[in-house]
Short mmCIF file of C-alpha atoms and ligand atoms in Angstrom, two decimals:
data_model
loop_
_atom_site.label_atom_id
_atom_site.label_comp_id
_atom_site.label_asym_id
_atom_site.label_seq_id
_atom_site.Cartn_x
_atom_site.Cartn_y
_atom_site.Cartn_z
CA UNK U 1 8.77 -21.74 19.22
CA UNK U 2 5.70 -21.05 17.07
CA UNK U 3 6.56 -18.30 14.84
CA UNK U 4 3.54 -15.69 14.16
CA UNK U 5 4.41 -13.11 11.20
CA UNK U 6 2.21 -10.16 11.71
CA UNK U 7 4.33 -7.73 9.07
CA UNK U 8 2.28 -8.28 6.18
CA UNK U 9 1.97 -5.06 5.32
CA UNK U 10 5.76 -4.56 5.08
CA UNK U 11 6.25 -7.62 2.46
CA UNK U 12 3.44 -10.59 2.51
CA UNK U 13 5.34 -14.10 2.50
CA UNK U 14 6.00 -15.57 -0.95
CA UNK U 15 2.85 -17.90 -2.02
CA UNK U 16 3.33 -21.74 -3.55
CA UNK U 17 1.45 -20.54 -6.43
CA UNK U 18 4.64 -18.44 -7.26
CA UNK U 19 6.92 -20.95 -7.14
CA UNK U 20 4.66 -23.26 -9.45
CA UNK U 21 4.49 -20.02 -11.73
CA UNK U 22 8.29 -20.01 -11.99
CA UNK U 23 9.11 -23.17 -13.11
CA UNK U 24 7.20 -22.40 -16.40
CA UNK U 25 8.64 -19.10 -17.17
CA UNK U 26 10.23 -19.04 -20.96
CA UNK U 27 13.72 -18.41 -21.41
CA UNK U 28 14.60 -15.45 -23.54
CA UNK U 29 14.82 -11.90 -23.78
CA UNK U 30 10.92 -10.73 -25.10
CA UNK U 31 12.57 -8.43 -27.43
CA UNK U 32 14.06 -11.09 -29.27
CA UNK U 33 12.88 -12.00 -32.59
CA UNK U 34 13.37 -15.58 -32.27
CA UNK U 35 10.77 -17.82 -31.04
CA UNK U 36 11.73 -18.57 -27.61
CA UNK U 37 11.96 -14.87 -27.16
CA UNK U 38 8.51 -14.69 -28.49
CA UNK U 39 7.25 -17.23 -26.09
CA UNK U 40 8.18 -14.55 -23.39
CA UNK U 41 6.49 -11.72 -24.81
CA UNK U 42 3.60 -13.11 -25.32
CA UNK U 43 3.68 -14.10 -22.19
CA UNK U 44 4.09 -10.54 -20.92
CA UNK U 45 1.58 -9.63 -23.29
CA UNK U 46 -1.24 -12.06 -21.41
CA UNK U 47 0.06 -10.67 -17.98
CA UNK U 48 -0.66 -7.20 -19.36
CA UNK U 49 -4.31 -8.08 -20.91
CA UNK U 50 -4.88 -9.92 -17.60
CA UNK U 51 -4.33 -7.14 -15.26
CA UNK U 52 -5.71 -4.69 -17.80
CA UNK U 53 -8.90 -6.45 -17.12
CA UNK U 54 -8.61 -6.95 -13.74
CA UNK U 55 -8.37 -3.04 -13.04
CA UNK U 56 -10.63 -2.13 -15.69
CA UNK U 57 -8.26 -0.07 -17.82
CA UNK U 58 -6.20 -1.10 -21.42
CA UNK U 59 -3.46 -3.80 -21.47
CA UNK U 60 -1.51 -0.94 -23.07
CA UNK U 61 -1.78 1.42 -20.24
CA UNK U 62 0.16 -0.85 -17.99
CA UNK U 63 4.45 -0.77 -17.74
CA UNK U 64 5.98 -2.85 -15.95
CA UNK U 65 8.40 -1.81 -12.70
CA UNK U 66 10.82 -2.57 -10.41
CA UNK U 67 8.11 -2.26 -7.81
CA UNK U 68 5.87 0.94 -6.49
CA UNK U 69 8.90 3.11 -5.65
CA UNK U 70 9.71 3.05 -9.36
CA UNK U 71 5.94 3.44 -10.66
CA UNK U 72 5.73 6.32 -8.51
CA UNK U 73 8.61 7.91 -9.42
CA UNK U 74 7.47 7.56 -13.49
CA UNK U 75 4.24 8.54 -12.71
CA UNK U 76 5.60 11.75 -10.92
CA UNK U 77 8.13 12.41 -13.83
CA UNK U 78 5.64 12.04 -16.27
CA UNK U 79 3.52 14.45 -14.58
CA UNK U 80 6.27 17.13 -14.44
CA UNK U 81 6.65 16.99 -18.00
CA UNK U 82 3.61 17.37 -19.44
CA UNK U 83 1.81 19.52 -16.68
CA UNK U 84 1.91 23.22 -17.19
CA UNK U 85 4.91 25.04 -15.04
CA UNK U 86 2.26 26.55 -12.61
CA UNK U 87 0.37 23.64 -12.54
CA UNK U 88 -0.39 22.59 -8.60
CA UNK U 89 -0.65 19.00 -7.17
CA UNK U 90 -2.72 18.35 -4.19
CA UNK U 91 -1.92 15.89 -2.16
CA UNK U 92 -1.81 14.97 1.51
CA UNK U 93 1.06 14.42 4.20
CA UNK U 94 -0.03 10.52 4.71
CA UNK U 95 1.44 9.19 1.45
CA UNK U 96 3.84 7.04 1.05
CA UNK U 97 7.28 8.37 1.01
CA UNK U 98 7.96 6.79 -1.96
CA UNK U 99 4.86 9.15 -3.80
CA UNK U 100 6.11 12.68 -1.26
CA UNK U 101 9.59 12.77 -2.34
CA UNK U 102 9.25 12.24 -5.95
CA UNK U 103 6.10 14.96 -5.43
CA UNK U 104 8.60 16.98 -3.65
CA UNK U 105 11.41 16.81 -6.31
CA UNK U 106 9.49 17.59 -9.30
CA UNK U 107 6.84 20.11 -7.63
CA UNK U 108 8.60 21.84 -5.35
CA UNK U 109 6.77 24.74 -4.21
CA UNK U 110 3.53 24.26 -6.17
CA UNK U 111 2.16 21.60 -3.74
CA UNK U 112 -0.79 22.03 -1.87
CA UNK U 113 -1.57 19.74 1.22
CA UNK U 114 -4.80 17.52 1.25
CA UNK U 115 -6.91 18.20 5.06
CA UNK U 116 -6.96 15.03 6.99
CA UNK U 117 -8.62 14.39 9.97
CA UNK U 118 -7.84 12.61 13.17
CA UNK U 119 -9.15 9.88 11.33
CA UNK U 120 -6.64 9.86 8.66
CA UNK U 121 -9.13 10.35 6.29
CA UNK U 122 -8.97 12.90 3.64
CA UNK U 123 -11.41 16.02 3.88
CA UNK U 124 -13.92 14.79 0.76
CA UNK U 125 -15.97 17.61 1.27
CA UNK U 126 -13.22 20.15 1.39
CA UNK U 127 -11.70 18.72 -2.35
CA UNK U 128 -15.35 18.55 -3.66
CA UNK U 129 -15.23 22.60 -3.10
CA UNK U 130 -11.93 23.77 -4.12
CA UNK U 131 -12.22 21.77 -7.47
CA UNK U 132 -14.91 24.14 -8.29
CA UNK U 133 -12.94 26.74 -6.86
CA UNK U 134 -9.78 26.33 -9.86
CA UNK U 135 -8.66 22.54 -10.40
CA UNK U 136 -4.96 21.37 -9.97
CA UNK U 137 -2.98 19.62 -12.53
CA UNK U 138 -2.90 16.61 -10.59
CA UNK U 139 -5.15 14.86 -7.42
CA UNK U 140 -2.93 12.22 -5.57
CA UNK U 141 -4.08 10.24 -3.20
CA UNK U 142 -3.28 6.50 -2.02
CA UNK U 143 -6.38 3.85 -2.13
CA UNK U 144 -5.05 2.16 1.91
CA UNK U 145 -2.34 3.71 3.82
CA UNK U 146 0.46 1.25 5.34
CA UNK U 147 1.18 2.45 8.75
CA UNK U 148 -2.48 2.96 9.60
CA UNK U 149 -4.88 1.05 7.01
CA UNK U 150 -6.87 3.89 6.39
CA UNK U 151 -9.05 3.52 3.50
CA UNK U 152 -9.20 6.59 1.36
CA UNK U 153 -12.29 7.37 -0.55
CA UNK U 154 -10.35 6.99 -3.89
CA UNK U 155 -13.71 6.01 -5.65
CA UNK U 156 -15.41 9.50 -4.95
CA UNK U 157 -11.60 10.94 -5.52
CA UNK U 158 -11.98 9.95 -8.60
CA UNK U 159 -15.18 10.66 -9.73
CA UNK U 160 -14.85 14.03 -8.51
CA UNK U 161 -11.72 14.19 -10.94
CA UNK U 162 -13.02 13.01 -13.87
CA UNK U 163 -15.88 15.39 -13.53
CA UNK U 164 -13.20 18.51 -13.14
CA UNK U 165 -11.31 16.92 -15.63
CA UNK U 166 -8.42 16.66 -13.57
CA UNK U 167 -5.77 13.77 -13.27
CA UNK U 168 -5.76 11.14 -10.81
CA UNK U 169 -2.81 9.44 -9.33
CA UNK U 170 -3.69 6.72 -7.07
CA UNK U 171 -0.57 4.54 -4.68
CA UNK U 172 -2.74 1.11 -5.04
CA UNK U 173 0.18 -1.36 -2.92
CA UNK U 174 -1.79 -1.85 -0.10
CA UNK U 175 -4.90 -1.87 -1.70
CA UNK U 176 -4.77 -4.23 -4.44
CA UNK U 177 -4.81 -8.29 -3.31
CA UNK U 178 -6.56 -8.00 -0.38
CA UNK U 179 -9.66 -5.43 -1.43
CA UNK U 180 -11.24 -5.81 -4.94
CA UNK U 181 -9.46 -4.44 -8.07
CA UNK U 182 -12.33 -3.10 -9.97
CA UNK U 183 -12.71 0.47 -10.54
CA UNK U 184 -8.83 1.04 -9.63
CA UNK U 185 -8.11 1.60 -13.37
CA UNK U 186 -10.26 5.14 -13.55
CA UNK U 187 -7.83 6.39 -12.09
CA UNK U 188 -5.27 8.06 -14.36
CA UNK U 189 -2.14 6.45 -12.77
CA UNK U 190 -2.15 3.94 -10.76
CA UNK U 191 0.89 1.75 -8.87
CA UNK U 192 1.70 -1.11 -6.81
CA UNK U 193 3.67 -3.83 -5.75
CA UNK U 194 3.81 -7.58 -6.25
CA UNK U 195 5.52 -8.38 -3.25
CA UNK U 196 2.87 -6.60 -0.59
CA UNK U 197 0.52 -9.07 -2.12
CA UNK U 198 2.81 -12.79 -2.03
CA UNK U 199 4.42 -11.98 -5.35
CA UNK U 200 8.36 -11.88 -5.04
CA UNK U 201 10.10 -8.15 -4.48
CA UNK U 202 11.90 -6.08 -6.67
CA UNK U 203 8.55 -6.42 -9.61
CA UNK U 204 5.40 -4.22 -9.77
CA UNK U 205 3.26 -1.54 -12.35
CA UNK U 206 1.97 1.44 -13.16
CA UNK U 207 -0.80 2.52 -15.03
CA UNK U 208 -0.01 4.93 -17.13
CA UNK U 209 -0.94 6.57 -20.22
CA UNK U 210 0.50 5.58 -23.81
CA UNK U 211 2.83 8.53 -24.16
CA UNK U 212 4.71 8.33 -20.81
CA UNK U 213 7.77 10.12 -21.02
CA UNK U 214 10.49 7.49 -19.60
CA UNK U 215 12.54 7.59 -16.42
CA UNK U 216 14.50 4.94 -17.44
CA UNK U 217 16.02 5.77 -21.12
CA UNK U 218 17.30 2.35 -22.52
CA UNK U 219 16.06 -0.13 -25.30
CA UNK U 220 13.02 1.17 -25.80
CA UNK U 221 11.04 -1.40 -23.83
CA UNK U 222 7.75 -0.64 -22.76
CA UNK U 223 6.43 1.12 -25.80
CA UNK U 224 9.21 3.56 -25.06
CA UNK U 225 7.96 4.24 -21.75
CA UNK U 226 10.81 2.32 -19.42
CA UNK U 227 13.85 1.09 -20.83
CA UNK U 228 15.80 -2.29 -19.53
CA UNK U 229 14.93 -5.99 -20.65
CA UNK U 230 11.69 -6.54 -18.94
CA UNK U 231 11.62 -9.03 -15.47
CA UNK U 232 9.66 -11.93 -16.79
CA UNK U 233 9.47 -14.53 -14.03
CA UNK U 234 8.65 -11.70 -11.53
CA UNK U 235 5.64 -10.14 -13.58
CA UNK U 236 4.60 -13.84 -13.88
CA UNK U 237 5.62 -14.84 -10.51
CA UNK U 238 3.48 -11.21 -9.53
CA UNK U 239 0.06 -12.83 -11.56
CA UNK U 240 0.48 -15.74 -10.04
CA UNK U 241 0.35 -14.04 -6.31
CA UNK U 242 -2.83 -11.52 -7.65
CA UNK U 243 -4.63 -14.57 -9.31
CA UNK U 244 -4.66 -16.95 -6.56
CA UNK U 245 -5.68 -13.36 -3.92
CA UNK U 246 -8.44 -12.46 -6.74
CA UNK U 247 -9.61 -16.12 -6.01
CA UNK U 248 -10.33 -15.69 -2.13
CA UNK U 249 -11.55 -11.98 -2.86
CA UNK U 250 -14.38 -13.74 -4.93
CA UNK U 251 -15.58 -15.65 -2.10
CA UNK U 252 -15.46 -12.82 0.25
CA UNK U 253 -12.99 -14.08 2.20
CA UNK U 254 -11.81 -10.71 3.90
CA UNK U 255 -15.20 -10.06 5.71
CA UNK U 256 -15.02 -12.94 8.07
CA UNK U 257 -10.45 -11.80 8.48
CA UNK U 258 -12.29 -8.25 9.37
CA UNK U 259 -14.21 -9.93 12.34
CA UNK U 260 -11.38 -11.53 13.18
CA UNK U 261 -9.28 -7.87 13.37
CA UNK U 262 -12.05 -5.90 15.06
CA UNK U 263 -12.14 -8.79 17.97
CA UNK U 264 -8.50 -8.37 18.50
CA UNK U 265 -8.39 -4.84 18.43
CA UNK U 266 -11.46 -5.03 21.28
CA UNK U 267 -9.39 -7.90 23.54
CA UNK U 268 -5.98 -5.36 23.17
CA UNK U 269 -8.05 -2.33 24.15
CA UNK U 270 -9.52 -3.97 27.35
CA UNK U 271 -6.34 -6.10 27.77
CA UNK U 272 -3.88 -3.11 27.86
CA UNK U 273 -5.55 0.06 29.57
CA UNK U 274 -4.42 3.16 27.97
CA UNK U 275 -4.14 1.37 24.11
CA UNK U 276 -5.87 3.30 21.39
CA UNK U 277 -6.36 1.95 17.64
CA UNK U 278 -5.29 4.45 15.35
CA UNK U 279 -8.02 5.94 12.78
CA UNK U 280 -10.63 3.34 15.35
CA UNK U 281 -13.44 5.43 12.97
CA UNK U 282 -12.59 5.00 9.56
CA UNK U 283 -12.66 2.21 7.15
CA UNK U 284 -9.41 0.42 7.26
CA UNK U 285 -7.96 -2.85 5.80
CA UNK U 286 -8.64 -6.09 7.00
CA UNK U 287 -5.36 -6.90 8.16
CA UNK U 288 -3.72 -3.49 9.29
CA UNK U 289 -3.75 -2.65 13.23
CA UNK U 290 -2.28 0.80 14.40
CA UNK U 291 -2.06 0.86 18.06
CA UNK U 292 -1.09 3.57 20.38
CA UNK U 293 0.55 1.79 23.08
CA UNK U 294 0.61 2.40 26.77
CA UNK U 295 3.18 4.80 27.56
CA UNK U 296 6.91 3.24 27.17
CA UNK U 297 10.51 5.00 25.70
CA UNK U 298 10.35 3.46 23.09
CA UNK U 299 8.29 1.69 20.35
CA UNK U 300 11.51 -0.08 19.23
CA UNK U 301 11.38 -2.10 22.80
CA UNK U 302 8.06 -3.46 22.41
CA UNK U 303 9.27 -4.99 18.85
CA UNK U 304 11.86 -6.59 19.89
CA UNK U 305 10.54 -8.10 23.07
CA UNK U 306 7.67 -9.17 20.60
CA UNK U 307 10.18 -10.74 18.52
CA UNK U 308 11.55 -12.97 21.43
CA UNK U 309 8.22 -13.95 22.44
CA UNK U 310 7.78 -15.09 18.64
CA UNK U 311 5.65 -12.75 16.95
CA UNK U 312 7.46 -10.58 14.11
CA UNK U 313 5.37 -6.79 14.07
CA UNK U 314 6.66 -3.50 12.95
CA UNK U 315 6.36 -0.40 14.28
CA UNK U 316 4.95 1.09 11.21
CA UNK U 317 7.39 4.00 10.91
CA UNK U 318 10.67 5.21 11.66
CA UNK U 319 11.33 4.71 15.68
CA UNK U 320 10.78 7.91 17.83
CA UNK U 321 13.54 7.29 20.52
CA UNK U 322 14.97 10.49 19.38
CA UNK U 323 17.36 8.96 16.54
CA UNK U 324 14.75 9.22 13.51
CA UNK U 325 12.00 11.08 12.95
CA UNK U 326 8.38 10.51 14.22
CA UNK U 327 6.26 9.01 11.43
CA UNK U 328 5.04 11.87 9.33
CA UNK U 329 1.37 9.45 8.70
CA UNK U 330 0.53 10.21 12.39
CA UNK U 331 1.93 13.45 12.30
CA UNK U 332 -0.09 14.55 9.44
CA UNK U 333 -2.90 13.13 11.49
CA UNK U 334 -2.16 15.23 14.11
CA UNK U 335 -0.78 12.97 16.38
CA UNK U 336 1.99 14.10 18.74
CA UNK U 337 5.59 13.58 18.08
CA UNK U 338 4.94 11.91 21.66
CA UNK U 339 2.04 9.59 20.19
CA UNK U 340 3.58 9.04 17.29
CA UNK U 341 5.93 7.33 19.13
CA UNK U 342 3.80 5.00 20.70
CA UNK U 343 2.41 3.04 17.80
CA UNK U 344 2.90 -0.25 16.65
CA UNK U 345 2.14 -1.94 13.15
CA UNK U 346 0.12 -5.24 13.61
CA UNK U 347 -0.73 -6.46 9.38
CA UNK U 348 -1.99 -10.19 9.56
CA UNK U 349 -2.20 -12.28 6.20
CA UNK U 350 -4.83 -14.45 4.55
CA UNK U 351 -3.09 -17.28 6.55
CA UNK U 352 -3.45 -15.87 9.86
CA UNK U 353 -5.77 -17.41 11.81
CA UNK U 354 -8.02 -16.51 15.21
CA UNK U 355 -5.46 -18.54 16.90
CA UNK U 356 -2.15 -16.56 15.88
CA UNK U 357 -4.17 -13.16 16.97
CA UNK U 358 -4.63 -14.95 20.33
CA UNK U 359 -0.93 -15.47 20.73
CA UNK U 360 -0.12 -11.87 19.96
CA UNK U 361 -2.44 -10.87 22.41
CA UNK U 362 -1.15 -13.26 25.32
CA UNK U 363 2.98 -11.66 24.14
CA UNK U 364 1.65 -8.40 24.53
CA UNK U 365 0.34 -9.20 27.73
CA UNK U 366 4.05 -10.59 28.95
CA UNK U 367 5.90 -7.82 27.22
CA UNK U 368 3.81 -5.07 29.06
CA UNK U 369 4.01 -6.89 32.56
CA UNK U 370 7.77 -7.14 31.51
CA UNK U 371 7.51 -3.45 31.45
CA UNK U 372 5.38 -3.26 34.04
CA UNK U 373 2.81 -0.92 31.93
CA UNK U 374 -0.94 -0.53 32.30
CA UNK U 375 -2.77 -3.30 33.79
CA UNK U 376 -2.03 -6.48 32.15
CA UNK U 377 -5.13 -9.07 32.42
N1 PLP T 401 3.27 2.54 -1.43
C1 PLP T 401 2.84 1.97 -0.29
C2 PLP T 401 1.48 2.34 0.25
C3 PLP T 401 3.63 1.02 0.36
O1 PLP T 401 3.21 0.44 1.49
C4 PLP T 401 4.90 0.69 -0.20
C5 PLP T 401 5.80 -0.26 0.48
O2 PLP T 401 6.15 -0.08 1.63
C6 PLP T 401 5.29 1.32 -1.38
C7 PLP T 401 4.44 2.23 -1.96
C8 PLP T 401 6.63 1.04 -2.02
O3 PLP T 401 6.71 -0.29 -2.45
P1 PLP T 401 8.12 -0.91 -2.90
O4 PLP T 401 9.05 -0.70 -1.74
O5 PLP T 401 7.83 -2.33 -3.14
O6 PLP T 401 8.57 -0.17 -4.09
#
């Protein structure tokens, strides 16, 4: 069977670039003296100046991570220790669990929750006010979000910050590799992750200022700022992956992938009566598809008859058959518990093509007269 892997947005597949990258990568530790060590921090140190300039921020401002559950987690630490103790952080319920529980931890009881709309948008308008009104000690919000593809207006976000002179902390995964870089690195912190882009797991970044307090005491790696001998091949492996996206970004390559989405989301709609694409008004990624699915017990079902019909999607979040909680993304759009439960993750890659979206469309089709929902075509 022909295999279709729509799950980008939960880890991209590895790219060939990566494995050419990692048959080059020197031996040593880059905090030896000896040359061969030195080989591999100056490697480490082109990485840096590379992405530096790719974001539009100094190569010094960038630490390498595990990945962006680590990043956010330093970025969040560092925040709590050199904010004030009143200090509030804004931010809304559709971030990344990774960014809400470290926000949790550290400012427990001084958050304040970002509006979003039915859209999954957040309420521009509303932060342009109450910035005037008394500034927090830090503005987070994500650039895309992964269940839905929502793009944030993280540009105005944080413009609007640097005018109020108020830190920005921006969740970049989904973001960076598939929309340009540029103009991420005004933002104060930034993170993200190699392998959401066809870098390998387990390696990512922040953006962060010089005088991060670490997370991770150790050697003294990282200007100080995260200790443990630093993962070469995987921040080389994770260049690789960005350089070779960067290249298709140039040539606008994600317009005609946008078509491409929009069409299926129209054929799914008219296809399977009683489907709804999640935040259908706002700007969203080229490759993320939230749908709310005809009504069924469980979104769980449709994945797994999906997966024997040979397409691999996710349903975004946690599944609501009563085990695990409803995804708090569609919650926080106010979505029902109900709704919520309905949705399922479609994230294509640059490889998909018109073809594979076809396929998905025509397993859908089986899977919901296996069900015997709607009105299959
Ligand atoms: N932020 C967003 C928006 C994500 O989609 C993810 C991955 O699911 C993360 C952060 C965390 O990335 P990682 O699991 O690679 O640390």
């Amino acid at each position: 069977m022909n295999r279709i892997y729509l799950d980008d947005a939960g880890s991209a597949p590895l790219l060939t670039e990566v494995e050419a990258a990692l048959r080059d990568v020197p031996g040593g530790n880059p905090s030896s003296p000896h040359r061969i060590g030195q080989r591999a921090s100056a490697a480490l140190d082109e990485a840096r100046a590379q992405l530096a300039e790719m974001l539009g921020c100094e190569p010094h401002e960038i630490i390498w991570t595990s990945g962006a559950t680590e990043a956010s987690n330093l970025v969040l630490h560092h925040a709590a220790r050199v904010l004030p103790p009143q200090a509030e952080v804004w931010i809304s319920r559709t971030e990344h669990p990774c960014v809400l529980a470290p926000a949790e931890r550290y400012f427990s009881g001084r958050l304040r929750e970002l509006p979003v709309g039915r859209d999954g948008l957040t309420d521009l308008g509303w932060l342009e006010k109450e910035l005037r009104r008394g500034p927090p000690g830090l503005l987070v919000l994500m650039a895309a979000n992964n269940e839905t593809g929502v793009l944030q207006p993280w540009r105005e976000a944080a413009a609007l910050c640097q005018h109020a002179g108020v830190p920005y902390y921006c969740d970049a995964a989904q973001w960076l590799g598939k929309l340009p870089a540029q103009a991420l690195g005004t933002a104060t912190y930034l993170s993200s992750s190699a392998h959401k882009f066809g870098g390998p797991k387990g390696v990512g970044f922040a953006k962060c200022p010089i005088d991060t307090s670490p997370m991770l005491l150790g050697g003294g790696q990282e200007e100080g700022r995260r200790g443990g001998t630093e993962n070469v091949p995987g921040v080389l492996a994770m260049m690789a992956a960005l350089n070779a996206r960067a290249a298709r970004l140039r040539q606008d390559e994600q317009v005609m992938r946008e078509q491409w989405r929009r069409s299926f989301e129209h054929k799914l709609t008219a296809q399977l009566p009683g489907t709804e694409i999640v935040g259908a008004q706002a700007p969203r990624l080229w490759n993320t598809v939230s749908a709310l699915m005809p009504e069924a017990d469980c979104q769980q079902r449709w994945v797994v008859k999906l997966d024997r019909h040979g397409c691999a999607v996710s349903t975004g979040s946690a599944c609501a058959s009563g085990k695990e909680a409803p995804s708090h993304v569609l919650l926080g759009m106010g979505l029902s518990a109900a709704d919520a439960g309905r949705v399922l993750r479609f994230s294509s890659g640059w490889e998909t093509t018109p073809a594979d979206w076809d396929s998905l469309l025509a397993a859908l089709n089986k899977v919901a007269g296996q069900m015997k929902l709607g009105n299959p075509a």
